[in-house]
Structure formats: structure tokens, C-alpha cells
Coordinates of C-alpha atoms in Angstrom, one line a residue:
Chain A
M1 CA 316.3 49.9 166.1
R2 CA 318.7 51.3 168.7
I3 CA 316.9 51.7 172.1
A4 CA 317.9 53.8 175.0
V5 CA 316.3 53.0 178.4
V6 CA 316.0 55.5 181.1
G7 CA 315.7 54.0 184.6
M8 CA 316.8 50.6 185.9
G9 CA 314.0 50.1 188.5
V10 CA 311.2 47.6 188.4
I11 CA 310.2 48.3 184.8
G12 CA 313.5 49.5 183.4
K13 CA 315.5 46.4 184.2
R14 CA 312.7 44.2 182.7
L15 CA 312.6 46.4 179.5
A16 CA 316.4 46.2 179.2
A17 CA 316.2 42.4 179.3
A18 CA 313.3 42.2 176.9
I19 CA 314.9 44.5 174.4
A20 CA 318.0 42.4 174.4
L21 CA 315.8 39.4 173.3
Q22 CA 314.2 41.2 170.3
P23 CA 315.6 40.3 166.9
D24 CA 315.2 43.8 165.5
M25 CA 316.2 45.9 168.6
T26 CA 319.5 46.8 170.2
L27 CA 319.9 48.0 173.7
T28 CA 322.2 51.1 173.4
G29 CA 322.4 51.6 177.1
V30 CA 320.6 52.5 180.3
A31 CA 320.6 55.9 182.0
V32 CA 320.4 55.9 185.8
R33 CA 320.1 58.5 188.6
S34 CA 321.3 56.1 191.4
V35 CA 322.7 52.6 192.0
G36 CA 320.1 50.1 193.1
V37 CA 319.4 46.4 192.9
G38 CA 318.9 46.4 189.2
V39 CA 322.2 48.1 188.4
L40 CA 324.2 45.9 190.7
A41 CA 322.7 42.7 189.4
H42 CA 323.4 43.7 185.8
R43 CA 326.8 45.3 186.1
Q44 CA 327.8 44.3 182.6
L45 CA 325.2 46.7 180.9
P46 CA 326.4 50.0 179.6
F47 CA 325.1 52.4 182.2
H48 CA 325.0 56.1 181.6
A49 CA 324.9 58.6 184.5
D50 CA 322.0 61.0 184.4
T51 CA 323.7 63.3 186.9
P52 CA 327.3 63.8 188.1
E53 CA 326.2 62.3 191.4
A54 CA 325.1 59.2 189.7
A55 CA 328.5 58.9 187.9
A56 CA 330.2 59.1 191.3
E57 CA 327.9 56.5 192.7
L58 CA 328.4 54.1 189.8
R59 CA 332.2 54.4 190.3
E60 CA 331.8 53.9 194.0
F61 CA 330.4 50.4 193.1
G62 CA 333.1 49.7 190.6
I63 CA 331.1 50.5 187.5
E64 CA 332.6 52.9 185.0
P65 CA 329.8 55.0 183.3
A66 CA 329.6 54.6 179.6
G67 CA 328.7 58.2 179.3
D68 CA 325.9 60.6 180.3
L69 CA 322.3 60.8 179.2
D70 CA 323.1 63.0 176.2
D71 CA 325.7 60.5 175.0
L72 CA 323.1 57.7 175.3
L73 CA 320.5 59.7 173.4
A74 CA 322.9 60.6 170.7
N75 CA 323.3 56.9 169.8
A76 CA 319.7 55.8 169.9
D77 CA 316.7 55.8 167.6
L78 CA 314.1 55.7 170.4
V79 CA 314.2 56.3 174.1
I80 CA 311.9 54.5 176.5
D81 CA 311.5 56.3 179.8
A82 CA 311.0 54.1 182.9
G83 CA 311.9 56.7 185.4
Q84 CA 310.0 57.3 188.6
G85 CA 306.3 58.0 187.9
G86 CA 305.5 61.6 187.2
T87 CA 309.0 62.6 186.4
G88 CA 309.0 62.0 182.6
A89 CA 307.8 65.5 181.8
G90 CA 311.0 66.9 183.2
R91 CA 313.1 64.9 180.8
F92 CA 310.8 65.3 177.8
P93 CA 312.5 68.5 176.5
R94 CA 315.8 66.7 176.3
Y95 CA 314.3 64.0 174.2
Q96 CA 312.5 66.5 172.0
R97 CA 315.8 68.3 171.3
T98 CA 317.4 65.1 170.0
G99 CA 314.4 64.3 167.7
L100 CA 314.1 60.8 169.1
I101 CA 310.8 59.0 169.4
S102 CA 310.1 58.9 173.2
V103 CA 307.9 56.3 175.0
F104 CA 306.9 56.9 178.6
C105 CA 306.1 54.0 180.9
G106 CA 303.7 53.7 183.8
G107 CA 300.7 55.9 183.0
E108 CA 302.3 59.3 182.9
T109 CA 299.4 61.7 183.2
D110 CA 300.8 64.7 181.3
P111 CA 299.1 64.7 177.9
R112 CA 301.9 66.8 176.4
L113 CA 303.9 63.5 176.5
G114 CA 301.7 62.2 173.7
P115 CA 298.7 59.9 173.4
M116 CA 298.3 56.9 175.7
V117 CA 298.5 53.7 173.6
H118 CA 297.5 50.2 174.3
P119 CA 298.5 48.3 171.1
A120 CA 295.5 45.9 171.3
L121 CA 293.1 48.8 171.6
N122 CA 294.4 51.8 169.6
Y123 CA 297.5 50.6 167.8
A124 CA 297.1 53.2 165.0
R125 CA 297.9 56.0 167.5
A126 CA 301.4 54.7 167.8
I127 CA 302.1 55.2 164.1
G128 CA 303.6 58.5 163.4
S129 CA 303.6 59.8 167.0
R130 CA 306.9 61.2 168.2
S131 CA 306.0 60.6 171.8
I132 CA 303.7 58.0 173.4
R133 CA 302.5 57.2 176.9
L134 CA 302.0 53.6 178.0
P135 CA 299.2 52.7 180.4
S136 CA 299.8 51.5 183.9
C137 CA 299.9 47.8 184.7
N138 CA 296.2 47.5 185.7
T139 CA 295.1 49.5 182.7
T140 CA 297.2 47.3 180.5
A141 CA 295.6 44.2 182.0
L142 CA 292.1 45.6 181.8
G143 CA 292.7 46.7 178.2
R144 CA 294.0 43.3 177.3
L145 CA 290.7 41.8 178.6
I146 CA 288.5 44.3 176.8
A147 CA 290.5 43.7 173.6
A148 CA 290.2 40.0 174.0
A149 CA 286.4 40.3 174.4
G150 CA 286.2 42.6 171.4
P151 CA 285.8 46.3 172.1
S152 CA 282.9 46.6 169.7
D153 CA 281.0 44.0 171.6
V154 CA 281.6 45.5 175.1
G155 CA 279.2 48.2 176.3
E156 CA 280.2 48.7 179.9
V157 CA 283.0 47.6 182.2
E158 CA 282.9 47.7 186.0
A159 CA 286.0 46.6 187.9
A160 CA 287.3 46.5 191.4
V161 CA 291.1 46.4 191.5
L162 CA 293.0 45.0 194.4
R163 CA 296.5 46.4 194.2
C164 CA 299.3 44.7 196.1
V165 CA 300.9 47.6 197.7
T166 CA 303.7 46.3 199.9
D167 CA 306.1 45.0 197.4
T168 CA 309.8 45.9 197.2
D169 CA 309.4 49.5 196.0
K170 CA 305.9 50.1 197.1
A171 CA 306.0 49.8 200.9
D172 CA 304.9 53.3 201.3
K173 CA 301.7 52.9 199.3
G174 CA 299.9 50.6 201.7
I175 CA 299.8 49.4 205.3
T176 CA 301.1 46.3 206.8
N177 CA 297.9 44.7 208.0
G178 CA 294.8 46.1 206.4
T179 CA 293.2 47.3 203.2
T180 CA 293.1 50.8 201.9
F181 CA 290.1 51.7 199.8
D182 CA 288.5 54.7 198.0
I183 CA 285.0 54.9 196.5
R184 CA 286.1 57.5 193.9
A185 CA 286.8 56.2 190.4
S186 CA 290.5 55.4 189.8
H187 CA 292.4 56.6 186.8
H188 CA 292.1 53.3 185.0
G189 CA 288.6 53.9 183.7
R190 CA 289.4 57.3 182.3
D191 CA 292.6 56.0 180.7
L192 CA 290.7 53.1 179.1
E193 CA 287.9 55.3 177.8
A194 CA 290.5 57.5 176.1
M195 CA 291.9 54.5 174.3
V196 CA 288.7 52.7 173.3
E197 CA 285.7 54.7 172.1
G198 CA 282.2 53.9 173.0
V199 CA 282.9 51.7 176.1
R200 CA 282.0 53.0 179.5
V201 CA 284.6 51.9 182.1
R202 CA 284.3 52.4 185.8
V203 CA 287.1 51.2 188.0
R204 CA 287.6 51.5 191.8
A205 CA 290.7 50.4 193.6
A206 CA 291.8 49.1 197.0
G207 CA 295.3 48.3 198.3
V208 CA 296.1 45.1 200.1
P209 CA 299.4 43.9 201.7
S210 CA 300.7 41.3 199.2
I211 CA 303.7 40.7 197.0
C212 CA 302.0 38.4 194.5
G213 CA 300.5 40.7 192.0
H214 CA 297.4 42.7 191.4
V215 CA 293.9 41.2 191.2
A216 CA 290.7 42.6 189.8
L217 CA 287.1 41.5 189.7
V218 CA 285.8 42.7 186.3
Q219 CA 282.3 42.6 184.9
L220 CA 281.8 43.0 181.2
R221 CA 278.3 43.9 180.0
L222 CA 278.0 43.1 176.3
R223 CA 276.0 44.9 173.7
R224 CA 274.4 41.7 172.4
P225 CA 273.4 38.4 174.1
E226 CA 276.5 36.4 173.1
A227 CA 278.4 35.9 176.3
E228 CA 279.4 32.3 175.5
T229 CA 280.9 33.3 172.2
V230 CA 282.8 36.2 173.8
A231 CA 284.1 34.0 176.6
Q232 CA 285.4 31.6 174.1
R233 CA 287.1 34.4 172.2
I234 CA 288.8 35.6 175.4
A235 CA 290.1 32.1 176.1
R236 CA 291.7 31.9 172.6
T237 CA 293.4 35.3 172.9
R238 CA 297.2 35.6 173.1
R239 CA 298.8 36.7 176.4
V240 CA 295.8 35.3 178.3
A241 CA 295.9 32.2 180.4
I242 CA 292.6 30.8 181.5
L243 CA 292.3 29.4 185.0
A244 CA 290.0 26.6 185.8
P245 CA 286.5 27.9 186.5
D246 CA 285.6 25.3 189.0
Q247 CA 288.5 25.9 191.4
R248 CA 289.6 28.3 194.1
H249 CA 292.8 30.1 193.0
D250 CA 295.3 32.2 194.9
T251 CA 298.0 34.5 193.7
G252 CA 300.6 32.8 195.9
Q253 CA 300.1 29.6 193.9
I254 CA 300.3 31.5 190.7
K255 CA 303.5 33.3 191.8
A256 CA 305.1 30.0 193.0
H257 CA 304.2 28.4 189.6
V258 CA 306.1 31.2 187.8
Y259 CA 309.1 31.0 190.2
R260 CA 309.3 27.3 189.4
T261 CA 309.5 27.9 185.7
T262 CA 311.4 31.2 185.2
A263 CA 314.6 32.7 186.6
R264 CA 313.1 36.0 187.9
G265 CA 309.5 35.0 188.3
D266 CA 308.2 37.3 185.6
R267 CA 304.8 36.5 184.2
Y268 CA 303.7 38.4 181.1
E269 CA 300.4 36.5 180.6
L270 CA 297.2 37.7 182.2
A271 CA 295.6 35.0 184.3
V272 CA 291.8 35.0 183.9
Q273 CA 289.1 33.0 185.6
L274 CA 285.8 33.5 183.6
A275 CA 282.2 33.0 184.5
V276 CA 279.3 33.7 182.1
D277 CA 276.6 35.2 184.4
D278 CA 273.9 35.6 181.8
A279 CA 273.6 36.0 178.0
Q280 CA 275.0 39.5 178.1
T281 CA 277.3 39.5 181.2
I282 CA 280.7 38.0 181.8
T283 CA 282.5 38.2 185.1
A284 CA 286.2 37.6 185.4
W285 CA 288.8 37.5 188.1
I286 CA 292.1 38.7 186.5
A287 CA 295.5 38.3 188.2
L288 CA 298.5 40.1 186.8
D289 CA 302.1 40.4 187.5
N290 CA 302.3 44.1 188.2
E291 CA 306.0 44.2 187.6
A292 CA 306.1 42.4 184.2
I293 CA 302.7 42.6 182.5
T294 CA 303.4 45.9 180.7
V295 CA 306.6 44.7 179.0
P296 CA 305.1 42.9 176.0
E297 CA 302.9 45.9 175.1
A298 CA 305.8 48.3 175.7
V299 CA 307.9 46.2 173.2
D300 CA 304.9 46.3 170.8
V301 CA 304.7 50.0 170.9
M302 CA 308.4 50.5 170.4
R303 CA 308.2 48.3 167.3
A304 CA 305.0 49.9 166.1
S305 CA 306.5 53.4 166.4
A306 CA 309.0 52.5 163.7
G307 CA 306.1 52.1 161.3
G308 CA 305.5 49.7 158.5
T309 CA 304.5 46.7 160.5
A310 CA 301.0 45.4 161.0
A311 CA 299.7 45.1 164.5
D312 CA 299.5 41.3 164.5
Q313 CA 302.9 41.0 163.0
V314 CA 304.3 43.3 165.7
R315 CA 302.8 41.2 168.4
D316 CA 304.0 38.0 166.8
I317 CA 307.6 39.1 166.9
T318 CA 307.3 40.3 170.5
D319 CA 305.7 37.0 171.6
A320 CA 308.2 34.8 169.8
A321 CA 311.0 36.5 171.6
L322 CA 309.4 37.1 175.0
L323 CA 306.7 34.6 175.8
R324 CA 307.0 30.9 176.3
P325 CA 303.4 29.7 176.0
S326 CA 304.4 26.3 177.0
I327 CA 305.1 27.6 180.5
H328 CA 302.3 29.9 181.3
S329 CA 299.7 28.8 178.9
T330 CA 296.2 27.9 180.0
E331 CA 297.2 24.2 180.2
A332 CA 300.4 24.8 182.1
M333 CA 298.7 26.8 184.8
E334 CA 296.3 24.0 185.6
D335 CA 298.3 23.4 188.8
C336 CA 297.6 26.9 190.1
V337 CA 294.8 26.0 192.3
A338 CA 294.5 26.7 196.0
Chain B
M1 CA 320.9 12.5 182.8
T2 CA 320.9 11.7 186.5
E3 CA 317.5 10.8 187.9
L4 CA 316.3 11.0 191.5
Y5 CA 313.1 9.7 192.8
L6 CA 311.2 11.4 195.7
A7 CA 308.6 9.5 197.5
G8 CA 306.4 10.7 200.4
R9 CA 305.2 14.1 201.3
W10 CA 308.2 16.4 201.9
P11 CA 307.8 20.0 202.8
L12 CA 310.7 21.0 200.6
A13 CA 309.6 19.1 197.5
D14 CA 309.1 22.3 195.5
V15 CA 312.6 23.5 196.5
L16 CA 314.1 20.2 195.6
A17 CA 312.3 20.4 192.2
E18 CA 313.8 23.8 191.6
C19 CA 317.3 22.8 192.7
T20 CA 317.3 19.6 190.6
R21 CA 316.1 21.6 187.6
R22 CA 319.0 24.0 188.0
R23 CA 321.5 21.1 188.2
D24 CA 320.0 19.3 185.1
V25 CA 319.0 16.4 187.3
R26 CA 315.7 14.8 186.5
L27 CA 313.4 14.5 189.6
A28 CA 310.6 11.9 189.5
T29 CA 308.0 11.9 192.2
G30 CA 305.9 9.0 193.4
D31 CA 303.5 8.0 196.1
P32 CA 303.0 11.2 198.1
T33 CA 302.0 9.4 201.3
G34 CA 304.3 8.0 203.9
R35 CA 307.7 9.2 205.1
P36 CA 309.7 11.2 202.6
C37 CA 312.6 9.5 201.1
L38 CA 314.9 10.0 198.1
R39 CA 316.7 7.4 195.9
H40 CA 318.6 7.3 192.7
G41 CA 316.3 6.4 189.9
T42 CA 317.7 2.9 189.5
D43 CA 318.6 2.2 193.2
D44 CA 316.5 0.0 195.4
V45 CA 317.8 1.7 198.6
A46 CA 316.1 4.9 199.6
V47 CA 317.4 7.4 202.1
L48 CA 315.0 9.0 204.6
L49 CA 314.7 12.7 204.4
P50 CA 314.3 14.8 207.6
D51 CA 310.9 16.1 208.4
G52 CA 309.4 18.4 211.0
A53 CA 311.8 19.8 213.6
A54 CA 314.6 17.7 212.2
L55 CA 314.2 19.4 208.8
A56 CA 314.3 22.9 210.4
D57 CA 317.5 21.9 212.2
A58 CA 319.0 20.5 209.0
V59 CA 318.3 23.7 207.1
L60 CA 319.8 25.8 209.9
A61 CA 322.8 23.5 210.4
A62 CA 323.7 23.7 206.7
A63 CA 323.8 27.5 206.8
L64 CA 325.7 27.6 210.1
A65 CA 328.3 25.1 208.8
S66 CA 328.9 27.1 205.6
I67 CA 329.5 30.3 207.6
G68 CA 331.7 28.5 210.1
R69 CA 333.9 27.3 207.3
C70 CA 334.6 30.9 206.4
L71 CA 336.1 31.6 209.9
T72 CA 339.8 30.9 210.7
P73 CA 340.4 29.5 213.2
G74 CA 337.0 27.7 213.2
P75 CA 334.6 28.7 215.9
A76 CA 333.9 26.7 219.0
A77 CA 330.3 27.6 219.3
V78 CA 327.6 29.9 217.9
L79 CA 324.6 31.5 219.6
G80 CA 321.8 32.8 217.4
T81 CA 318.3 34.2 217.0
V82 CA 316.7 32.8 213.9
L83 CA 313.6 34.1 212.1
R84 CA 312.0 31.1 210.3
P85 CA 309.7 32.1 207.5
A86 CA 306.1 31.0 207.2
S87 CA 305.6 28.1 204.8
G88 CA 306.5 29.6 201.5
L89 CA 304.3 31.7 199.3
C90 CA 301.5 29.2 199.3
G91 CA 299.1 27.5 201.6
P92 CA 297.9 28.2 205.0
A93 CA 300.2 30.0 207.5
R94 CA 301.4 26.8 209.2
N95 CA 304.0 28.7 211.2
G96 CA 301.6 30.8 213.2
P97 CA 298.8 33.4 212.9
V98 CA 298.9 36.3 210.5
D99 CA 300.6 39.5 211.9
A100 CA 302.3 37.6 214.7
V101 CA 305.6 36.1 215.7
R102 CA 305.5 32.7 217.3
T103 CA 308.0 32.6 220.1
G104 CA 309.4 29.3 219.0
Y105 CA 311.9 27.1 220.7
V106 CA 315.6 26.8 221.4
T107 CA 317.4 24.2 219.3
R108 CA 320.9 22.8 220.2
L109 CA 322.9 21.4 217.3
D110 CA 326.1 19.3 217.5
G111 CA 327.8 17.0 215.1
Q112 CA 327.7 16.8 211.3
P113 CA 327.7 19.0 209.3
L114 CA 328.8 21.2 212.2
T115 CA 332.3 21.2 213.7
F116 CA 331.1 23.4 216.5
R117 CA 328.2 23.6 218.9
A118 CA 325.2 25.7 218.1
A119 CA 322.3 27.0 220.3
C120 CA 319.7 29.0 218.5
R121 CA 316.3 30.5 219.4
V122 CA 314.0 29.9 216.4
L123 CA 311.1 32.3 216.0
D124 CA 308.4 31.7 213.4
V125 CA 307.4 34.8 211.5
Q126 CA 304.8 35.7 208.9
H127 CA 307.3 36.3 206.2
T128 CA 307.8 34.3 203.0
R129 CA 311.2 35.3 201.5
C130 CA 314.0 33.8 203.5
W131 CA 315.4 32.8 206.9
V132 CA 317.1 35.5 208.9
A133 CA 319.7 34.6 211.5
N134 CA 321.6 36.9 213.9
L135 CA 324.6 34.9 214.8
S136 CA 327.5 35.3 217.3
F137 CA 330.4 32.9 216.8
T138 CA 332.8 32.4 219.5
G139 CA 336.2 30.6 219.5
T140 CA 339.5 30.2 221.2
G141 CA 341.1 33.2 219.6
R142 CA 340.4 36.1 217.3
S143 CA 338.8 34.7 214.1
A144 CA 339.3 36.0 210.6
F145 CA 336.4 35.9 208.1
A146 CA 336.9 35.2 204.5
P147 CA 333.8 34.6 202.3
G148 CA 333.9 31.7 200.1
G149 CA 332.1 28.6 199.0
E150 CA 328.4 29.3 199.1
V151 CA 328.7 32.3 201.4
T152 CA 328.6 35.8 200.0
V153 CA 328.6 39.3 201.5
L154 CA 326.2 41.8 200.0
P155 CA 326.6 45.6 200.2
P156 CA 324.2 47.3 202.6
V157 CA 322.3 48.9 199.7
I158 CA 321.1 45.5 198.8
A159 CA 321.0 43.8 202.2
R160 CA 318.9 46.6 203.7
D161 CA 315.8 44.4 203.8
T162 CA 314.9 40.9 202.7
A163 CA 312.7 42.3 199.9
R164 CA 315.7 44.0 198.2
T165 CA 317.9 40.9 198.8
S166 CA 315.5 38.5 197.3
Q167 CA 314.9 40.8 194.4
Y168 CA 318.6 41.0 193.8
M169 CA 318.9 37.3 193.9
L170 CA 316.0 37.0 191.4
D171 CA 317.7 39.6 189.1
C172 CA 320.9 37.6 189.3
G173 CA 319.0 34.5 188.1
E174 CA 319.3 32.7 191.4
G175 CA 315.6 32.2 191.7
F176 CA 313.2 32.6 194.6
H177 CA 315.0 29.8 196.5
W178 CA 318.6 31.0 196.2
R179 CA 321.5 28.8 197.0
S180 CA 324.0 31.0 198.8
V181 CA 324.1 32.1 202.4
V182 CA 324.0 35.9 202.1
L183 CA 325.6 38.0 204.8
A184 CA 324.1 41.5 205.3
G185 CA 327.4 43.4 205.1
P186 CA 330.8 42.2 206.4
P187 CA 330.8 40.4 209.8
V188 CA 331.7 42.4 212.8
S189 CA 334.7 41.3 214.9
E190 CA 334.0 41.6 218.6
E191 CA 336.6 42.6 221.2
D192 CA 336.5 39.1 222.8
G193 CA 337.5 37.6 219.4
G194 CA 334.1 36.5 218.4
V195 CA 332.4 37.3 215.2
T196 CA 328.8 38.6 214.8
T197 CA 326.9 38.5 211.5
L198 CA 323.4 38.7 210.1
A199 CA 322.8 35.8 207.6
L200 CA 319.9 35.4 205.1
F201 CA 319.3 32.1 203.4
T202 CA 316.7 29.9 201.9
E203 CA 316.0 26.2 202.2
A204 CA 317.8 25.8 198.8
H205 CA 321.2 26.1 200.6
Y206 CA 320.4 22.9 202.5
V207 CA 318.9 21.1 199.5
H208 CA 321.9 21.9 197.4
A209 CA 324.2 20.6 200.2
L210 CA 322.1 17.5 200.3
L211 CA 322.4 17.1 196.5
D212 CA 326.1 17.8 196.6
A213 CA 326.6 14.8 199.0
W214 CA 324.1 12.7 197.2
L215 CA 325.4 13.2 193.6
R216 CA 329.1 12.8 194.4
P217 CA 330.7 10.4 191.9
A218 CA 331.1 7.7 194.5
A219 CA 327.6 6.6 195.5
P220 CA 326.8 7.3 199.1
E221 CA 326.5 4.5 201.4
P222 CA 322.9 3.4 202.1
A223 CA 321.9 4.9 205.4
A224 CA 319.1 4.1 207.6
R225 CA 319.2 7.4 209.4
G226 CA 317.9 10.8 208.0
V227 CA 320.1 12.8 205.7
G228 CA 321.6 16.0 207.1
A229 CA 319.8 15.6 210.4

């Protein structure tokens, strides 16, 4: 499958790297509107200029564009759009004209861009759809936890998300020394309810100055008194690393652990600290790498959209290429204590 | 495979582990109490590693020496203001309270690895990515700057802030503790012949210099004094 990537920001550059690792995918090129860190650090990639200004800027930095966006789309089977949030709808008509399957990252809100798909929750919606939206990082993480628990066993989910809001490209989302908060429900609950029927999800969010990933306190209320069984199931689920329940943890330690073991410090696994409160209630702290956690599910969805592959098989291929369980597995993260 | 053995509690143990992993050198660690020292896996003789203020001086001196080697003729002295980061991503903020700059101290450096005198005001800041140093080199004539060795000049689009710079280094596979001394744009030549520059670096620059010296084919002489201090 030939893949075109649009955008070389936080998500785009990670997608480009992930696609290059997949045995059944080829990175056709990356379309950009400007030259940033991701472009300059990966100058060898075939960059396509989305605008004449972008072409001039690429040349200014000694990078000859491989073509424009139309050239890129003409040589691809699927386009994954990792452009700035909320801008995908403007490019959608161009994708439609080419007949390509389009996948939009980052929780685009416009329903005309297709159904929102989390492959562990509503895999079937990816089959046959010509355009698909992927959930945001927190929705991906919460969805992973609900899927791990077993959606049919979960009745209600309440979560408080602590977003780190002062990272490289998010400095304008938060404040330097303080927490922003809002009692109104965030989009995560609505997005999850659209993907998993019969589960009530309420999420509220706050923003804290940090660069070490998002954290959420999640309470799962189960339909039946089998919390111990569900907790064990969560611990056995792929892409989940269980943190010791009897320790204090911090996201700095987790980030440092990942920096010690990977070149860019990307963590695809969801770190989870579990507590069984009573027979029908599980509480979990989850810690996610907001810049990387959506990548495995994005690769799943791209592969699923081609059709003909079962969900588990799709995830097996992704994980074999992308995840190194020996590094960020439950056992390996035992040193992530405060 | 070369094997090194680290004993004692050294603040840069994590950085040393990352640097040795990148060089395919096996690092064993032992008793975490006592003064930090390093030895070859099979050697009996250990070399003391700098700690405390001597370690901060060693990190700074390694970066200054690398920049100084890019100037021709070499500088006679450097004056600087240095922002020293809080103690990494983890642990308590040893370098001062949150949302504050500790006014620090002036350090004067002379002798190896420097071939010139240095006087720098070191401020501790609540920041975890890298050291930042505003440096003014002075000499006996007009100096020319040519990047080389472990000193690189980044374009302003990347060097605009330390977040972008560290992200760029991560994207390039250099890790969180990157090796090079990075200059935020070309150095500025002053009318008096001096050169002013803004340098960004991590402790890995010093640790790699330490390993360069330590892993030379000819074994270093056993030393009673600290390394790089």
C-alpha cells in the first residue's frame, strides 16, 4: 500500500517513520506547508510542497521538492492527513477528487470527514469507508483502556484528564505556572460514546505545565461484580504496560525511562496503574505519550482500510513492526517509580 | 566489547549509561555509596569522577573548550552567563524552587581542558532540557570561527528556543542528552575582535569527552585526581 502523508509536525513525522517500518506499506512522500524541525531533521524524505511558498521555503533550506500535493496524491493509494487540527476539511475535496482513501488524524470534528474509528472499539467501521477520522491522543488512550476492560463489561466511565499543555508546539494552550480547568465535559466522552455503544463516558479536562505526557484518573464502573477478572484482563492486553500498584509514579521517570531506551523518546504503550476499589469498580491512573500514542492505531486503521485482514492480524503486524515489548513492557517499566 | 564499571553515586550516571550504550560500551554499576569512580572492567585502578561544583565546572569547561577550538586564533579569555538546568526530568528540583531562578555563583576556570581563562556567572533555572550559555570570547586579534568537531551551528528556525532544539536533536536520533555543542545561529564578530555566541549543550558533551579520553587505545595513566575537573 502506497501512503502519502500530509504534514510533518508532531504526528506527521512519527507517522512517516512508522510507515517506513511496515512490511506492507510504502511511504510515497510527505506534503508540507512550511519547513520546521521535522523537515530539517529528515531532509532525505521526498517532500512535496503544498503551496508555492512552501516550495520556495524548502529550496531556501537546500531541499528540492519532489513535487506538489497533487503529484503526491497521484502516486498513492491512501492519504493520511496530519495537518494542523481543524484544517483537514479544507483539503478533503482534493482527496475526494483523486478517489484515495483518506484518514484524518487528531480528532477532526467535521463528520463529513467520515466516521471516527478506534480499531480496538469499532474496527468494522474502517472497512469500506473511503474517509476515516482518528481520535485524539486522550481518546485513543481512554478507548484502549475501555477495550482492554471489555466494552460489554463496562457500564460507565468517569475520567479527569490532565493535559500537559506547554510542550514544543502547545505553549499557547496553557500557562507557565498554573492549571487551567473547565467543569464542562470535554470532547473525549462524546467521541468515545460514538465509537462504543452502551457505555456512558464523562470526561473533564485540565491543563498543567509539563512536557512529559498526559495523565488521566479513570474510574470504570462495571456491569457485573467481576472487577478482579477485568483488572487481570487489562493487565494482559497489548499496548498496555502495568505500573506497580504499591508505588508512587511520576511522568518524569516514565519519560526518562523511554529516553534511555529509544532514540526519540516515543512511547506507544499506555502506562496504567490499577486499583480494584470494589467488586464493580476499577480505578486507574493512565499515563500516555501524547505525541506518539496514536501512531499504532493510525497504522492499524490504514491497514484495515485496505480490507481483507482481521483486526487481530492487523494489530499483530503493526506491533511486530512498531512496538518492542521488551523495552516498555510491564516488566521493563518496573524502574519507573518516583 | 569494552566494559566500564561505575561505582558510587554519580549525578550523571544516567547520562553515562546513555553515552556508553551509544558507543557500544558495556557499563556495569556497583555499590552506589561512596565517592563516584570509574574503572575499566578488568582494572584494579579506579579514577575519581568529579562531583558537586567540580562536576558543573567540568561540564561547562568541556563545552567552552570545544567552542574555543573553533576560533582562530584561539581566544585568550571568555566571559559568560550560564543557565544551568534543574536536575533532569526526574526527582526533586535540587537546583532551586519552582518558578524561580537561583542567582548562583561566579566560577573561574583555567587549565585543562581549556587553553584560555574563563569566568562565568552560573544561574540555576527550573528547566530540564539543556544548558544555555551566552559567551563572549576575547583574544589578541580578530578571531575567525569555523564550526567543527563537536560544535554545530543550527539555523534560527530550530534554535529559536530550547524546546525546538531538543526536539530537533531527538528527531535526528541524538537522544535527550545530545552530544554536540549547538550554537544558536552563527557567532557574532564584535568590533574589538571578540566573538559572541549563544551555546546550548547537555552533560553528554562532557561525558563523551570523558569517554574519548578514557577509551583511547593507550590506556590512560592512573590518576589520583578527578577527571576533567
